[in-house]
Short mmCIF file of C-alpha atoms in Angstrom, two decimals:
data_model
loop_
_atom_site.label_atom_id
_atom_site.label_comp_id
_atom_site.label_asym_id
_atom_site.label_seq_id
_atom_site.Cartn_x
_atom_site.Cartn_y
_atom_site.Cartn_z
CA MET M 234 49.59 -58.92 -16.65
CA ALA M 235 51.86 -56.31 -14.79
CA ALA M 236 51.90 -52.10 -15.90
CA ALA M 237 54.63 -51.63 -17.93
CA LEU M 238 57.79 -49.64 -16.35
CA SER M 239 58.09 -47.05 -18.93
CA ILE M 240 61.26 -44.94 -19.56
CA VAL M 241 62.43 -42.30 -21.50
CA TYR M 242 66.45 -42.43 -22.13
CA TYR M 243 68.26 -39.67 -23.54
CA VAL M 244 72.07 -40.44 -24.74
CA SER M 245 74.38 -37.71 -25.90
CA ASP M 246 75.77 -38.56 -29.03
CA TYR M 247 79.55 -37.37 -28.40
CA GLY M 248 81.32 -39.85 -29.46
CA HIS M 249 80.25 -43.26 -28.44
CA GLY M 250 81.80 -43.89 -24.93
CA HIS M 251 77.80 -42.14 -23.81
CA ALA M 252 76.33 -44.72 -26.19
CA SER M 253 78.12 -47.95 -24.56
CA ARG M 254 78.52 -47.24 -20.60
CA SER M 255 73.93 -46.36 -21.59
CA VAL M 256 74.31 -49.92 -23.18
CA ALA M 257 75.53 -51.26 -19.97
CA ILE M 258 72.87 -49.92 -17.84
CA ILE M 259 69.88 -50.60 -20.67
CA ARG M 260 70.73 -54.09 -20.46
CA GLU M 261 70.92 -54.64 -16.81
CA LEU M 262 67.37 -52.34 -16.94
CA LEU M 263 66.27 -55.25 -19.58
CA ARG M 264 66.86 -58.06 -17.61
CA GLN M 265 65.84 -56.82 -14.18
CA ALA M 266 62.12 -56.13 -15.86
CA ASP M 267 62.25 -59.45 -17.14
CA ALA M 268 63.35 -61.06 -13.47
CA LEU M 269 60.00 -58.40 -12.20
CA GLY M 270 57.92 -59.76 -14.97
CA ARG M 271 57.20 -56.20 -15.73
CA PRO M 272 57.50 -55.21 -18.82
CA LEU M 273 59.74 -52.53 -19.75
CA GLN M 274 58.90 -49.87 -22.55
CA LEU M 275 62.19 -48.30 -23.37
CA HIS M 276 62.05 -44.76 -25.24
CA LEU M 277 65.74 -44.29 -26.39
CA ALA M 278 66.64 -40.64 -27.83
CA SER M 279 69.81 -39.71 -29.22
CA GLY M 280 71.76 -38.02 -32.58
CA ARG M 281 74.42 -39.99 -34.41
CA THR M 282 74.69 -42.80 -32.23
CA LEU M 283 71.10 -43.95 -32.26
CA PRO M 284 71.98 -46.57 -35.02
CA PHE M 285 74.41 -48.05 -32.30
CA LEU M 286 72.00 -48.18 -29.69
CA GLN M 287 69.53 -50.16 -31.95
CA ARG M 288 72.21 -52.42 -32.80
CA SER M 289 73.06 -53.13 -29.46
CA LEU M 290 69.99 -53.71 -27.70
CA ALA M 291 67.58 -54.72 -30.20
CA GLY M 292 68.64 -58.54 -30.35
CA GLY M 293 68.43 -58.34 -26.09
CA PHE M 294 64.66 -57.05 -26.10
CA ALA M 295 63.50 -59.59 -28.63
CA ASP M 296 64.87 -62.17 -26.79
CA ALA M 297 63.76 -61.33 -23.32
CA ALA M 298 60.18 -61.16 -24.73
CA ALA M 299 60.34 -64.56 -26.35
CA ARG M 300 61.94 -65.79 -23.25
CA ALA M 301 59.25 -63.90 -21.07
CA GLY M 302 56.31 -65.90 -22.43
CA GLY M 303 54.17 -62.94 -23.76
CA LEU M 304 55.62 -60.23 -21.39
CA GLU M 305 56.13 -57.02 -24.10
CA HIS M 306 59.18 -55.39 -23.76
CA ARG M 307 59.56 -52.89 -26.68
CA LEU M 308 62.33 -50.86 -27.33
CA LEU M 309 61.24 -47.49 -29.36
CA THR M 310 63.71 -44.56 -30.97
CA ARG M 311 63.81 -41.14 -31.63
CA ARG M 312 66.00 -39.34 -33.25
CA ILE M 313 67.46 -35.70 -31.80
CA ASP M 314 69.98 -32.99 -32.80
CA PRO M 315 73.56 -33.16 -31.81
CA ASP M 316 75.00 -32.22 -29.10
CA PRO M 317 77.40 -29.39 -28.85
CA GLY M 318 80.32 -31.41 -28.16
CA TYR M 319 83.92 -30.39 -28.26
CA ALA M 320 85.78 -28.23 -30.75
CA LEU M 321 89.65 -28.97 -31.47
CA LEU M 322 92.38 -26.73 -32.85
CA PRO M 323 92.76 -28.50 -36.42
CA GLY M 324 95.80 -30.77 -36.54
CA SER M 325 95.61 -31.45 -32.93
CA LEU M 326 93.74 -32.60 -29.92
CA GLN M 327 93.67 -29.87 -27.93
CA ALA M 328 91.08 -27.26 -27.28
CA ASP M 329 89.62 -24.64 -29.78
CA PRO M 330 88.44 -21.90 -27.47
CA LEU M 331 86.99 -19.41 -30.73
CA ARG M 332 84.80 -22.85 -32.59
CA GLN M 333 83.58 -23.96 -28.37
CA ARG M 334 82.16 -20.73 -28.28
CA ALA M 335 80.91 -20.41 -31.77
CA ALA M 336 79.21 -24.10 -31.35
CA ALA M 337 77.53 -23.15 -27.92
CA LEU M 338 75.82 -19.70 -29.34
CA ALA M 339 74.62 -21.73 -32.07
CA TYR M 340 73.23 -24.37 -29.54
CA LEU M 341 71.95 -21.68 -26.70
CA GLU M 342 69.81 -19.62 -29.64
CA ALA M 343 68.22 -23.52 -30.67
CA LEU M 344 67.83 -24.35 -27.37
CA PRO M 345 64.12 -22.91 -26.63
CA LEU M 346 62.50 -24.64 -29.45
CA ARG M 347 64.86 -27.95 -28.72
CA ILE M 348 63.58 -27.95 -24.83
CA ARG M 349 59.70 -27.48 -26.41
CA ARG M 350 59.94 -29.75 -28.98
CA GLU M 351 61.02 -32.92 -26.44
CA ALA M 352 58.54 -31.70 -23.29
CA ALA M 353 55.53 -32.10 -26.01
CA TRP M 354 57.25 -35.72 -26.87
CA LEU M 355 57.70 -36.40 -23.16
CA GLY M 356 54.48 -35.76 -22.57
CA SER M 357 52.86 -38.13 -25.30
CA THR M 358 54.86 -41.30 -24.02
CA GLY M 359 53.43 -42.00 -21.25
CA ALA M 360 56.88 -42.48 -19.09
CA SER M 361 57.32 -42.25 -15.63
CA LEU M 362 61.00 -41.63 -15.56
CA THR M 363 63.14 -39.70 -17.81
CA VAL M 364 67.06 -40.47 -17.76
CA SER M 365 68.99 -38.41 -18.98
CA ASP M 366 73.31 -38.85 -20.41
CA ILE M 367 73.64 -35.84 -20.26
CA VAL M 368 71.81 -33.95 -22.94
CA ALA M 369 70.85 -31.26 -21.41
CA GLU M 370 67.48 -30.05 -22.91
CA ALA M 371 65.82 -33.49 -21.23
CA PHE M 372 65.85 -31.96 -18.03
CA PRO M 373 63.86 -28.84 -18.91
CA ALA M 374 61.41 -30.90 -20.92
CA ALA M 375 60.53 -33.69 -18.50
CA ARG M 376 59.92 -30.95 -15.87
CA ARG M 377 57.54 -29.09 -18.67
CA ALA M 378 55.80 -32.62 -18.95
CA GLY M 379 55.54 -33.59 -15.93
CA VAL M 380 58.03 -36.53 -15.68
CA ARG M 381 60.67 -36.53 -12.97
CA SER M 382 64.36 -36.61 -14.30
CA VAL M 383 67.38 -38.64 -13.27
CA GLY M 384 70.61 -37.29 -14.77
CA LEU M 385 73.65 -40.09 -15.24
CA SER M 386 77.20 -38.90 -16.01
CA ASN M 387 80.62 -37.61 -15.14
CA PHE M 388 80.20 -34.40 -16.39
CA THR M 389 77.47 -31.78 -17.68
CA TRP M 390 78.27 -29.64 -20.85
CA TYR M 391 78.05 -26.86 -17.99
CA THR M 392 81.21 -28.09 -16.22
CA ALA M 393 82.77 -29.47 -19.04
CA TYR M 394 83.26 -26.41 -20.86
CA GLN M 395 84.23 -24.06 -17.39
CA GLU M 396 87.86 -23.33 -18.99
CA LEU M 397 86.73 -22.92 -22.45
CA LEU M 398 83.66 -20.42 -22.30
CA PRO M 399 83.20 -16.74 -21.14
CA GLU M 400 81.14 -16.65 -17.44
CA GLU M 401 78.39 -14.83 -19.73
CA LEU M 402 77.91 -18.03 -21.49
CA LEU M 403 78.22 -20.39 -19.12
CA ALA M 404 75.41 -19.45 -17.22
CA PRO M 405 72.78 -20.18 -19.82
CA LEU M 406 74.68 -23.45 -20.37
CA ALA M 407 73.86 -24.15 -16.16
CA ARG M 408 70.45 -23.31 -16.51
CA PRO M 409 69.10 -26.73 -18.21
CA TYR M 410 70.52 -28.86 -15.35
CA LEU M 411 68.85 -26.93 -12.55
CA ASP M 412 65.90 -28.78 -13.61
CA MET M 413 66.83 -31.92 -12.91
CA ASP M 414 65.10 -34.12 -10.02
CA ALA M 415 68.17 -36.01 -9.12
CA PHE M 416 71.87 -36.70 -10.18
CA MET M 417 73.98 -40.18 -10.27
CA ALA M 418 77.36 -38.66 -10.12
CA LEU M 419 79.56 -41.51 -12.03
CA ALA M 420 82.98 -42.15 -11.10
CA GLY M 421 85.13 -38.89 -12.32
CA ALA M 422 82.38 -36.60 -11.43
CA SER M 423 83.09 -33.07 -9.81
CA GLU M 424 79.68 -31.36 -10.24
CA PRO M 425 77.56 -28.80 -8.09
CA GLN M 426 74.63 -30.02 -6.34
CA TRP M 427 72.24 -30.92 -8.88
CA GLY M 428 68.76 -31.62 -8.03
CA SER M 429 66.66 -31.53 -4.90
CA GLU M 430 68.30 -34.75 -3.44
CA PRO M 431 71.54 -36.19 -2.32
CA ILE M 432 74.21 -36.69 -5.24
CA GLU M 433 74.49 -40.76 -5.69
CA ARG M 434 78.17 -41.56 -5.92
CA THR M 435 79.01 -44.68 -8.64
CA GLY M 436 82.05 -46.33 -9.40
CA TYR M 437 83.67 -47.67 -13.28
CA PHE M 438 81.51 -50.28 -15.26
CA CYS M 439 81.64 -51.32 -18.53
CA ARG M 440 79.49 -54.02 -20.83
CA ALA M 441 80.53 -57.38 -20.12
CA ALA M 442 83.55 -59.39 -22.12
CA ASP M 443 83.11 -63.09 -22.25
CA PRO M 444 87.14 -63.98 -21.46
CA GLU M 445 87.01 -66.50 -24.07
CA ARG M 446 85.62 -64.95 -26.66
CA ALA M 447 88.32 -61.97 -25.93
CA ALA M 448 91.15 -64.78 -26.05
CA GLU M 449 89.58 -66.24 -29.16
CA LEU M 450 89.55 -62.77 -30.67
CA ARG M 451 93.43 -62.12 -29.70
CA ARG M 452 94.63 -65.18 -31.46
CA ARG M 453 93.07 -64.10 -34.16
CA LEU M 454 94.76 -60.69 -34.28
CA ASP M 455 98.08 -62.11 -33.75
CA PRO M 456 98.11 -65.49 -34.66
CA GLY M 457 101.87 -65.86 -33.28
CA GLY M 458 102.09 -64.06 -30.18
CA GLU M 459 104.51 -62.06 -30.97
CA ARG M 460 103.42 -58.64 -30.36
CA ARG M 461 101.54 -56.67 -28.11
CA LEU M 462 98.84 -55.43 -28.46
CA LEU M 463 97.43 -51.54 -27.67
CA ALA M 464 94.07 -50.46 -28.41
CA LEU M 465 94.60 -47.21 -29.34
CA PHE M 466 91.10 -44.48 -29.07
CA PRO M 467 92.13 -40.85 -29.54
CA GLY M 468 88.01 -39.59 -29.61
CA MET M 469 86.59 -37.31 -31.84
CA GLY M 470 88.12 -34.54 -34.22
CA SER M 471 91.56 -36.59 -34.52
CA GLY M 472 91.78 -36.05 -38.37
CA PRO M 473 94.60 -35.31 -40.57
CA GLY M 474 97.65 -33.48 -39.18
CA SER M 475 96.71 -34.76 -35.55
CA PRO M 476 99.99 -35.90 -33.50
CA LEU M 477 98.77 -39.35 -34.14
CA GLU M 478 100.10 -39.29 -37.47
CA ARG M 479 103.85 -39.15 -36.06
CA LEU M 480 102.68 -41.56 -33.11
CA ALA M 481 106.10 -43.86 -33.09
CA LEU M 482 104.35 -46.87 -32.07
CA LEU M 483 102.53 -47.36 -35.55
CA ARG M 484 105.45 -48.10 -36.38
CA ASP M 485 107.10 -50.22 -33.33
CA PRO M 486 107.41 -53.58 -34.48
CA ARG M 487 106.60 -55.06 -30.98
CA TRP M 488 103.30 -53.49 -30.75
CA LEU M 489 99.92 -53.52 -33.35
CA ALA M 490 97.45 -51.23 -32.63
CA VAL M 491 93.62 -51.77 -32.54
CA VAL M 492 91.77 -48.61 -34.08
CA SER M 493 88.42 -47.74 -34.03
CA SER M 494 86.40 -48.44 -37.47
CA GLY M 495 86.99 -44.55 -38.27
CA MET M 496 89.90 -43.22 -37.53
CA GLU M 497 92.43 -42.06 -39.89
CA LEU M 498 95.83 -43.34 -40.02
CA PRO M 499 98.97 -42.53 -41.72
CA ALA M 500 100.33 -43.84 -44.83
CA GLY M 501 102.33 -46.92 -44.30
CA ALA M 502 101.00 -47.48 -40.50
CA GLU M 503 99.87 -51.44 -39.68
CA ALA M 504 96.66 -51.58 -37.10
CA VAL M 505 93.70 -53.84 -37.05
CA ARG M 506 90.26 -51.51 -37.83
CA ILE M 507 87.34 -52.60 -34.93
CA PRO M 508 85.08 -53.25 -37.88
CA GLU M 509 82.09 -50.48 -38.44
CA SER M 510 79.06 -53.15 -37.97
CA CYS M 511 80.45 -54.56 -34.48
CA THR M 512 78.89 -53.76 -31.44
CA GLU M 513 81.04 -55.22 -28.44
CA SER M 514 84.34 -53.16 -29.35
CA GLN M 515 84.80 -54.15 -25.15
CA LEU M 516 85.98 -57.62 -27.17
CA TYR M 517 89.10 -55.91 -28.38
CA VAL M 518 90.12 -53.99 -25.26
CA ALA M 519 89.86 -56.91 -23.42
CA ALA M 520 91.88 -58.88 -25.99
CA CYS M 521 94.55 -55.75 -25.61
CA ASP M 522 97.73 -55.34 -23.25
CA ALA M 523 97.05 -51.87 -23.09
CA VAL M 524 94.80 -48.95 -23.94
CA LEU M 525 96.30 -45.27 -25.06
CA THR M 526 93.03 -42.99 -24.72
CA LYS M 527 92.48 -39.43 -24.51
CA PRO M 528 90.65 -39.81 -21.01
CA GLY M 529 86.81 -40.38 -22.38
CA TRP M 530 84.79 -42.25 -19.52
CA GLY M 531 84.15 -45.01 -22.18
CA ALA M 532 87.84 -46.15 -23.18
CA VAL M 533 88.98 -45.67 -19.07
CA SER M 534 85.94 -47.48 -17.97
CA GLU M 535 87.06 -50.46 -19.81
CA ALA M 536 90.68 -50.30 -18.98
CA VAL M 537 89.66 -50.33 -15.38
CA CYS M 538 86.99 -53.08 -15.35
CA LEU M 539 89.18 -55.30 -18.00
CA GLY M 540 92.74 -54.87 -15.68
CA LYS M 541 94.55 -53.20 -18.82
CA PRO M 542 97.07 -50.35 -18.08
CA LEU M 543 96.75 -47.04 -19.69
CA ALA M 544 98.16 -43.97 -21.32
CA LEU M 545 96.23 -41.18 -21.88
CA LEU M 546 96.80 -38.39 -23.43
CA GLU M 547 97.12 -34.95 -21.42
CA ARG M 548 94.62 -32.22 -22.66
CA PRO M 549 95.43 -29.50 -20.25
CA ARG M 550 92.11 -27.03 -20.58
CA PHE M 551 89.44 -30.03 -20.41
CA ARG M 552 88.34 -30.20 -16.92
CA GLU M 553 86.90 -33.62 -17.69
CA ASP M 554 89.63 -35.45 -18.98
CA ARG M 555 91.56 -33.93 -15.56
CA CYS M 556 88.43 -34.90 -13.20
CA ILE M 557 88.73 -38.98 -15.02
CA ALA M 558 92.80 -38.96 -14.53
CA GLU M 559 92.39 -38.01 -10.36
CA THR M 560 90.31 -41.13 -10.22
CA LEU M 561 93.13 -43.49 -11.57
CA ARG M 562 96.43 -41.72 -10.14
CA GLY M 563 97.89 -43.96 -7.27
CA ARG M 564 95.40 -46.84 -8.16
CA HIS M 565 95.46 -48.11 -11.73
CA PRO M 566 98.31 -48.73 -14.11
CA LEU M 567 98.61 -45.43 -15.66
CA LEU M 568 101.15 -43.20 -17.68
CA MET M 569 99.90 -39.76 -18.56
CA LEU M 570 101.36 -38.34 -22.01
CA GLY M 571 101.79 -34.90 -23.64
CA GLU M 572 101.51 -34.45 -27.47
CA PRO M 573 105.23 -34.16 -28.27
CA GLU M 574 105.79 -37.54 -26.38
CA LEU M 575 103.33 -39.51 -28.64
CA ALA M 576 106.83 -39.06 -31.76
CA SER M 577 109.04 -40.33 -29.50
CA PRO M 578 110.79 -44.00 -30.32
CA GLU M 579 111.40 -44.59 -26.67
CA LEU M 580 107.12 -44.91 -25.75
CA GLY M 581 106.70 -48.47 -27.01
CA GLY M 582 109.55 -49.16 -24.50
CA ARG M 583 107.63 -46.71 -22.02
CA LEU M 584 105.00 -49.15 -22.10
CA LEU M 585 106.62 -52.28 -22.20
CA LYS M 586 107.99 -51.13 -18.69
CA LEU M 587 104.53 -50.11 -17.20
CA LEU M 588 102.77 -53.72 -18.57
CA ALA M 589 105.91 -54.87 -16.25
CA GLY M 590 104.86 -53.21 -13.04
CA GLY M 591 106.82 -50.18 -13.20
CA PRO M 592 105.23 -46.66 -11.54
CA GLY M 593 101.84 -46.56 -11.70
CA SER M 594 101.47 -50.04 -12.12
CA ALA M 595 98.66 -52.65 -10.10
CA ALA M 596 101.94 -53.38 -7.72
CA ALA M 597 102.80 -49.65 -7.02
CA ALA M 598 99.03 -49.19 -6.07
CA ALA M 599 97.53 -52.15 -4.64
CA GLY M 600 98.84 -50.18 -0.75
CA SER M 601 95.78 -47.56 -1.97
CA LEU M 602 93.68 -50.18 -3.39
CA LEU M 603 93.37 -51.86 0.08
CA GLU M 604 92.03 -48.50 1.62
CA GLU M 605 89.75 -47.03 -0.48
CA ALA M 606 86.52 -48.51 -2.23
CA PRO M 607 86.95 -50.02 -5.55
CA LEU M 608 87.13 -48.08 -8.71
CA ALA M 609 84.82 -50.66 -10.53
CA PRO M 610 82.41 -52.11 -7.75
CA PRO M 611 81.32 -55.56 -9.07
CA GLY M 612 78.01 -55.28 -9.98
CA GLU M 613 77.99 -51.33 -10.45
CA ALA M 614 75.94 -51.42 -13.95
CA ALA M 615 72.95 -53.33 -12.28
CA ARG M 616 73.11 -51.20 -9.07
CA ILE M 617 72.35 -48.31 -10.55
CA ALA M 618 69.99 -49.97 -12.98
CA ALA M 619 67.77 -51.07 -9.79
CA ARG M 620 67.98 -47.51 -8.44
CA LEU M 621 66.18 -46.33 -11.87
CA LEU M 622 63.94 -49.10 -11.60
CA GLU M 623 62.66 -48.09 -8.21
CA ARG M 624 62.45 -44.62 -9.56
CA ALA M 625 60.05 -45.45 -12.45
CA ALA M 626 58.06 -48.04 -10.89
CA ALA M 627 57.53 -44.78 -7.78
CA GLY M 628 55.96 -42.48 -10.90
CA GLY M 629 54.62 -39.33 -9.72
CA GLN M 630 54.61 -36.39 -11.01
CA ALA M 631 57.90 -33.88 -10.89
CA PRO M 632 57.63 -30.82 -9.27
CA GLY M 633 56.11 -27.76 -11.16
CA LEU M 634 58.12 -25.54 -13.18
CA SER M 635 61.18 -23.85 -12.00
CA MET M 636 61.05 -19.86 -12.74
#
């Protein structure tokens, strides 16, 4: 039997965006390893999103092993401590620099222990490649364990915090990323030269959404076909007192919001909740007419890949948000919204105009699209997975410890 391809895959647990895009790539890793006749041993390391990742992937590994007639595909999991993530002002969708500083200090204090712990574990896995999206301690741990590493993300926590933290905290946040061997930059990335190899740039991609299943879901959500469906994904931290409580769309009879299972809604708001057990939320995006979200990569990529107009919440101090928005301007139907605009009774009408082909629509973007590379190249997740498998198959030791 061919030797197993052994990969450790770290996934940030701040929100579900990192997890959902990792699922798309890991499903391709499994499919391609299956086609090559090579067993895949995948060690999956994450925090709060680990149960979601397990539910999303376990069936695929079991099915592939059954189809392959004896290939020992294995999915192994490891729970790690959470990423520091973003801290928001109470009752707001905006950043809270003071709380962010406290979170960063706590993270940096724990970082040496986290690195030692992961290095000891990585050395026991027999893996030939570590992939991280974008857990920082994975890189120095992989370097210590002698395993090559690849960063895969649209940001690092170092660049994410550049407008939120003082310089004396940014430098130690950058240090772990200096240990990565290569970086694959997802759409919207604006990063320094991480690693010794040229940065590989990619477009948007998402998990596959079967059109028939999406159409059936839409009929179930709106049996009369009288309303527009809005995927409403404001992200983590949007709790009681947030501007979403004043969102006029939640009371607009022309629209029906589809929200995540954990989103808190104001009294009297009508919305459809995606079940907590659902692993294929991209089907709900495919069933909707438009997406209103903070500019997180996961929700934006699904909107782009599935052809849904976007309304993005503006958060001026979030560098990641601006980088993502810049990839869309003039190339995808787009409406930028400040927090005060959420309460406007005109918002529903503005979204209807966006659907009909107003400024920023697909028609207005057509000229640009003809001249530039596509935002979501066909088969992008498959291409990324193929590059990772090439690295895993090549094996080899990582360079020595950095000083």
